[in-house]
């Protein structure tokens, strides 16, 4: 059950999942038996700086036979406008792509006999990389010309991955709009769309 249902949800939610809340691969959401970590030599990868806790959670869950879910919240995650997660880092997109390759390798190892369970979700995750980067560019303090240059790099990544309408059908409405803007190769529409989205998001956090 964990490998077939829980881990796939951590990679990327699909519209067909009909989830009220995402299943996040974050260690702050888990209480883990010590022996699972020690007996399987599980640790954080010191060379990974992006989503390292996702890999750790996948490694742990893949070795578990059962888990329990407590719906009561015990942890508050507060995002502030000036926090590190809101800042733009020059090589973050390249690191995210490198991480996605590492994640794909991990998935192929776990699902070596049935990769179709995870294939569509991994492609959705790869598209999420595009939207996350455009969001980061939109809220950054970069000059406009530099923003357009970086959006061009993201569009190249989108083209190289040959995302299909199979992915489009599993996106929420805002990401469907972004998908279409990528398809028609409109940097300007992408930038405007995510600039408005980020403005509304920050306004909501500050209210």
mmCIF file with all atom_site columns, C-alpha atoms in Angstrom, residues 88-206:
data_model
loop_
_atom_site.group_PDB
_atom_site.id
_atom_site.type_symbol
_atom_site.label_atom_id
_atom_site.label_alt_id
_atom_site.label_comp_id
_atom_site.label_asym_id
_atom_site.label_entity_id
_atom_site.label_seq_id
_atom_site.pdbx_PDB_ins_code
_atom_site.Cartn_x
_atom_site.Cartn_y
_atom_site.Cartn_z
_atom_site.occupancy
_atom_site.B_iso_or_equiv
_atom_site.pdbx_formal_charge
_atom_site.auth_seq_id
_atom_site.auth_comp_id
_atom_site.auth_asym_id
_atom_site.auth_atom_id
_atom_site.pdbx_PDB_model_num
ATOM 1   C CA . UNK A 1 88  ? 15.736 33.743 -5.960  1.00 0.00 ? 88  UNK A CA 1
ATOM 2   C CA . UNK A 1 89  ? 18.935 31.733 -6.372  1.00 0.00 ? 89  UNK A CA 1
ATOM 3   C CA . UNK A 1 90  ? 20.769 31.935 -9.694  1.00 0.00 ? 90  UNK A CA 1
ATOM 4   C CA . UNK A 1 91  ? 21.443 28.224 -10.194 1.00 0.00 ? 91  UNK A CA 1
ATOM 5   C CA . UNK A 1 92  ? 18.392 26.864 -8.410  1.00 0.00 ? 92  UNK A CA 1
ATOM 6   C CA . UNK A 1 93  ? 16.705 25.648 -11.601 1.00 0.00 ? 93  UNK A CA 1
ATOM 7   C CA . UNK A 1 94  ? 19.785 23.734 -12.695 1.00 0.00 ? 94  UNK A CA 1
ATOM 8   C CA . UNK A 1 95  ? 20.006 22.141 -9.237  1.00 0.00 ? 95  UNK A CA 1
ATOM 9   C CA . UNK A 1 96  ? 16.325 21.221 -9.419  1.00 0.00 ? 96  UNK A CA 1
ATOM 10  C CA . UNK A 1 97  ? 16.878 19.483 -12.755 1.00 0.00 ? 97  UNK A CA 1
ATOM 11  C CA . UNK A 1 98  ? 19.843 17.581 -11.317 1.00 0.00 ? 98  UNK A CA 1
ATOM 12  C CA . UNK A 1 99  ? 17.726 16.580 -8.329  1.00 0.00 ? 99  UNK A CA 1
ATOM 13  C CA . UNK A 1 100 ? 14.918 15.368 -10.604 1.00 0.00 ? 100 UNK A CA 1
ATOM 14  C CA . UNK A 1 101 ? 17.378 12.992 -12.273 1.00 0.00 ? 101 UNK A CA 1
ATOM 15  C CA . UNK A 1 102 ? 18.399 11.674 -8.871  1.00 0.00 ? 102 UNK A CA 1
ATOM 16  C CA . UNK A 1 103 ? 14.754 11.268 -7.921  1.00 0.00 ? 103 UNK A CA 1
ATOM 17  C CA . UNK A 1 104 ? 14.053 9.426  -11.173 1.00 0.00 ? 104 UNK A CA 1
ATOM 18  C CA . UNK A 1 105 ? 16.895 7.035  -10.418 1.00 0.00 ? 105 UNK A CA 1
ATOM 19  C CA . UNK A 1 106 ? 15.433 6.402  -6.965  1.00 0.00 ? 106 UNK A CA 1
ATOM 20  C CA . UNK A 1 107 ? 11.989 5.748  -8.443  1.00 0.00 ? 107 UNK A CA 1
ATOM 21  C CA . UNK A 1 108 ? 13.338 3.327  -11.042 1.00 0.00 ? 108 UNK A CA 1
ATOM 22  C CA . UNK A 1 109 ? 15.028 1.396  -8.263  1.00 0.00 ? 109 UNK A CA 1
ATOM 23  C CA . UNK A 1 110 ? 11.858 1.170  -6.148  1.00 0.00 ? 110 UNK A CA 1
ATOM 24  C CA . UNK A 1 111 ? 9.493  0.566  -9.078  1.00 0.00 ? 111 UNK A CA 1
ATOM 25  C CA . UNK A 1 112 ? 11.859 -1.429 -11.252 1.00 0.00 ? 112 UNK A CA 1
ATOM 26  C CA . UNK A 1 113 ? 9.128  -3.935 -12.149 1.00 0.00 ? 113 UNK A CA 1
ATOM 27  C CA . UNK A 1 114 ? 6.211  -1.511 -12.400 1.00 0.00 ? 114 UNK A CA 1
ATOM 28  C CA . UNK A 1 115 ? 7.421  1.978  -13.318 1.00 0.00 ? 115 UNK A CA 1
ATOM 29  C CA . UNK A 1 116 ? 4.083  2.879  -14.906 1.00 0.00 ? 116 UNK A CA 1
ATOM 30  C CA . UNK A 1 117 ? 2.790  3.487  -11.353 1.00 0.00 ? 117 UNK A CA 1
ATOM 31  C CA . UNK A 1 118 ? 5.041  6.517  -11.084 1.00 0.00 ? 118 UNK A CA 1
ATOM 32  C CA . UNK A 1 119 ? 5.725  7.563  -14.690 1.00 0.00 ? 119 UNK A CA 1
ATOM 33  C CA . UNK A 1 120 ? 2.876  10.056 -15.159 1.00 0.00 ? 120 UNK A CA 1
ATOM 34  C CA . UNK A 1 121 ? 3.431  11.590 -11.724 1.00 0.00 ? 121 UNK A CA 1
ATOM 35  C CA . UNK A 1 122 ? 7.119  12.054 -12.412 1.00 0.00 ? 122 UNK A CA 1
ATOM 36  C CA . UNK A 1 123 ? 6.321  13.871 -15.649 1.00 0.00 ? 123 UNK A CA 1
ATOM 37  C CA . UNK A 1 124 ? 3.908  16.129 -13.750 1.00 0.00 ? 124 UNK A CA 1
ATOM 38  C CA . UNK A 1 125 ? 6.673  16.750 -11.224 1.00 0.00 ? 125 UNK A CA 1
ATOM 39  C CA . UNK A 1 126 ? 9.048  17.743 -14.039 1.00 0.00 ? 126 UNK A CA 1
ATOM 40  C CA . UNK A 1 127 ? 6.466  20.232 -15.273 1.00 0.00 ? 127 UNK A CA 1
ATOM 41  C CA . UNK A 1 128 ? 6.124  21.598 -11.733 1.00 0.00 ? 128 UNK A CA 1
ATOM 42  C CA . UNK A 1 129 ? 9.822  22.455 -11.931 1.00 0.00 ? 129 UNK A CA 1
ATOM 43  C CA . UNK A 1 130 ? 8.931  24.837 -14.753 1.00 0.00 ? 130 UNK A CA 1
ATOM 44  C CA . UNK A 1 131 ? 6.147  26.578 -12.874 1.00 0.00 ? 131 UNK A CA 1
ATOM 45  C CA . UNK A 1 132 ? 8.166  26.827 -9.642  1.00 0.00 ? 132 UNK A CA 1
ATOM 46  C CA . UNK A 1 133 ? 11.028 28.476 -11.508 1.00 0.00 ? 133 UNK A CA 1
ATOM 47  C CA . UNK A 1 134 ? 8.775  30.952 -13.322 1.00 0.00 ? 134 UNK A CA 1
ATOM 48  C CA . UNK A 1 135 ? 7.212  31.864 -9.966  1.00 0.00 ? 135 UNK A CA 1
ATOM 49  C CA . UNK A 1 136 ? 10.667 32.468 -8.509  1.00 0.00 ? 136 UNK A CA 1
ATOM 50  C CA . UNK A 1 137 ? 11.663 34.600 -11.492 1.00 0.00 ? 137 UNK A CA 1
ATOM 51  C CA . UNK A 1 138 ? 8.452  36.627 -11.306 1.00 0.00 ? 138 UNK A CA 1
ATOM 52  C CA . UNK A 1 139 ? 8.977  37.589 -7.660  1.00 0.00 ? 139 UNK A CA 1
ATOM 53  C CA . UNK A 1 140 ? 12.723 38.201 -8.019  1.00 0.00 ? 140 UNK A CA 1
ATOM 54  C CA . UNK A 1 141 ? 14.475 41.579 -8.207  1.00 0.00 ? 141 UNK A CA 1
ATOM 55  C CA . UNK A 1 142 ? 16.201 40.714 -11.469 1.00 0.00 ? 142 UNK A CA 1
ATOM 56  C CA . UNK A 1 143 ? 16.141 43.170 -14.347 1.00 0.00 ? 143 UNK A CA 1
ATOM 57  C CA . UNK A 1 144 ? 13.404 42.524 -16.886 1.00 0.00 ? 144 UNK A CA 1
ATOM 58  C CA . UNK A 1 145 ? 15.820 41.449 -19.650 1.00 0.00 ? 145 UNK A CA 1
ATOM 59  C CA . UNK A 1 146 ? 17.448 38.926 -17.309 1.00 0.00 ? 146 UNK A CA 1
ATOM 60  C CA . UNK A 1 147 ? 14.025 37.597 -16.306 1.00 0.00 ? 147 UNK A CA 1
ATOM 61  C CA . UNK A 1 148 ? 13.140 36.999 -19.955 1.00 0.00 ? 148 UNK A CA 1
ATOM 62  C CA . UNK A 1 149 ? 16.480 35.266 -20.489 1.00 0.00 ? 149 UNK A CA 1
ATOM 63  C CA . UNK A 1 150 ? 15.852 32.902 -17.592 1.00 0.00 ? 150 UNK A CA 1
ATOM 64  C CA . UNK A 1 151 ? 12.281 32.217 -18.707 1.00 0.00 ? 151 UNK A CA 1
ATOM 65  C CA . UNK A 1 152 ? 13.730 31.245 -22.099 1.00 0.00 ? 152 UNK A CA 1
ATOM 66  C CA . UNK A 1 153 ? 15.850 28.596 -20.348 1.00 0.00 ? 153 UNK A CA 1
ATOM 67  C CA . UNK A 1 154 ? 12.763 27.184 -18.673 1.00 0.00 ? 154 UNK A CA 1
ATOM 68  C CA . UNK A 1 155 ? 10.937 27.099 -22.005 1.00 0.00 ? 155 UNK A CA 1
ATOM 69  C CA . UNK A 1 156 ? 13.837 25.167 -23.506 1.00 0.00 ? 156 UNK A CA 1
ATOM 70  C CA . UNK A 1 157 ? 13.547 22.616 -20.692 1.00 0.00 ? 157 UNK A CA 1
ATOM 71  C CA . UNK A 1 158 ? 9.799  22.365 -21.359 1.00 0.00 ? 158 UNK A CA 1
ATOM 72  C CA . UNK A 1 159 ? 10.421 21.721 -25.055 1.00 0.00 ? 159 UNK A CA 1
ATOM 73  C CA . UNK A 1 160 ? 13.113 19.110 -24.384 1.00 0.00 ? 160 UNK A CA 1
ATOM 74  C CA . UNK A 1 161 ? 10.751 17.126 -22.147 1.00 0.00 ? 161 UNK A CA 1
ATOM 75  C CA . UNK A 1 162 ? 8.004  16.920 -24.790 1.00 0.00 ? 162 UNK A CA 1
ATOM 76  C CA . UNK A 1 163 ? 5.196  17.269 -22.262 1.00 0.00 ? 163 UNK A CA 1
ATOM 77  C CA . UNK A 1 164 ? 1.913  15.986 -23.694 1.00 0.00 ? 164 UNK A CA 1
ATOM 78  C CA . UNK A 1 165 ? -1.797 16.547 -23.118 1.00 0.00 ? 165 UNK A CA 1
ATOM 79  C CA . UNK A 1 166 ? -1.707 13.457 -20.909 1.00 0.00 ? 166 UNK A CA 1
ATOM 80  C CA . UNK A 1 167 ? 0.054  15.674 -18.365 1.00 0.00 ? 167 UNK A CA 1
ATOM 81  C CA . UNK A 1 168 ? -2.202 18.643 -19.068 1.00 0.00 ? 168 UNK A CA 1
ATOM 82  C CA . UNK A 1 169 ? -5.304 16.700 -18.003 1.00 0.00 ? 169 UNK A CA 1
ATOM 83  C CA . UNK A 1 170 ? -3.832 16.090 -14.545 1.00 0.00 ? 170 UNK A CA 1
ATOM 84  C CA . UNK A 1 171 ? -3.028 19.739 -13.742 1.00 0.00 ? 171 UNK A CA 1
ATOM 85  C CA . UNK A 1 172 ? -5.105 22.219 -11.770 1.00 0.00 ? 172 UNK A CA 1
ATOM 86  C CA . UNK A 1 173 ? -6.616 25.159 -13.660 1.00 0.00 ? 173 UNK A CA 1
ATOM 87  C CA . UNK A 1 174 ? -3.824 27.672 -13.040 1.00 0.00 ? 174 UNK A CA 1
ATOM 88  C CA . UNK A 1 175 ? -1.158 25.226 -14.180 1.00 0.00 ? 175 UNK A CA 1
ATOM 89  C CA . UNK A 1 176 ? -3.239 24.313 -17.228 1.00 0.00 ? 176 UNK A CA 1
ATOM 90  C CA . UNK A 1 177 ? -3.100 27.977 -18.244 1.00 0.00 ? 177 UNK A CA 1
ATOM 91  C CA . UNK A 1 178 ? 0.667  28.001 -17.732 1.00 0.00 ? 178 UNK A CA 1
ATOM 92  C CA . UNK A 1 179 ? 0.969  24.784 -19.769 1.00 0.00 ? 179 UNK A CA 1
ATOM 93  C CA . UNK A 1 180 ? -0.815 26.431 -22.714 1.00 0.00 ? 180 UNK A CA 1
ATOM 94  C CA . UNK A 1 181 ? 1.422  29.503 -22.484 1.00 0.00 ? 181 UNK A CA 1
ATOM 95  C CA . UNK A 1 182 ? 4.439  27.204 -22.650 1.00 0.00 ? 182 UNK A CA 1
ATOM 96  C CA . UNK A 1 183 ? 2.942  25.458 -25.667 1.00 0.00 ? 183 UNK A CA 1
ATOM 97  C CA . UNK A 1 184 ? 2.489  28.721 -27.589 1.00 0.00 ? 184 UNK A CA 1
ATOM 98  C CA . UNK A 1 185 ? 5.961  29.848 -26.464 1.00 0.00 ? 185 UNK A CA 1
ATOM 99  C CA . UNK A 1 186 ? 4.811  33.129 -24.931 1.00 0.00 ? 186 UNK A CA 1
ATOM 100 C CA . UNK A 1 187 ? 7.367  34.403 -22.431 1.00 0.00 ? 187 UNK A CA 1
ATOM 101 C CA . UNK A 1 188 ? 5.383  37.584 -21.875 1.00 0.00 ? 188 UNK A CA 1
ATOM 102 C CA . UNK A 1 189 ? 2.125  35.811 -20.993 1.00 0.00 ? 189 UNK A CA 1
ATOM 103 C CA . UNK A 1 190 ? 3.968  33.454 -18.668 1.00 0.00 ? 190 UNK A CA 1
ATOM 104 C CA . UNK A 1 191 ? 5.658  36.338 -16.904 1.00 0.00 ? 191 UNK A CA 1
ATOM 105 C CA . UNK A 1 192 ? 2.463  38.374 -16.513 1.00 0.00 ? 192 UNK A CA 1
ATOM 106 C CA . UNK A 1 193 ? 0.479  35.367 -15.329 1.00 0.00 ? 193 UNK A CA 1
ATOM 107 C CA . UNK A 1 194 ? 2.995  34.427 -12.626 1.00 0.00 ? 194 UNK A CA 1
ATOM 108 C CA . UNK A 1 195 ? 3.648  38.033 -11.647 1.00 0.00 ? 195 UNK A CA 1
ATOM 109 C CA . UNK A 1 196 ? -0.062 38.419 -10.840 1.00 0.00 ? 196 UNK A CA 1
ATOM 110 C CA . UNK A 1 197 ? -0.133 35.024 -9.127  1.00 0.00 ? 197 UNK A CA 1
ATOM 111 C CA . UNK A 1 198 ? 2.822  35.930 -6.881  1.00 0.00 ? 198 UNK A CA 1
ATOM 112 C CA . UNK A 1 199 ? 1.336  39.335 -6.063  1.00 0.00 ? 199 UNK A CA 1
ATOM 113 C CA . UNK A 1 200 ? -1.921 37.733 -4.949  1.00 0.00 ? 200 UNK A CA 1
ATOM 114 C CA . UNK A 1 201 ? -0.098 35.023 -3.000  1.00 0.00 ? 201 UNK A CA 1
ATOM 115 C CA . UNK A 1 202 ? 2.018  37.492 -1.027  1.00 0.00 ? 202 UNK A CA 1
ATOM 116 C CA . UNK A 1 203 ? -0.985 39.726 -0.446  1.00 0.00 ? 203 UNK A CA 1
ATOM 117 C CA . UNK A 1 204 ? -2.837 36.713 0.977   1.00 0.00 ? 204 UNK A CA 1
ATOM 118 C CA . UNK A 1 205 ? 0.052  35.884 3.325   1.00 0.00 ? 205 UNK A CA 1
ATOM 119 C CA . UNK A 1 206 ? 0.210  39.465 4.570   1.00 0.00 ? 206 UNK A CA 1
#
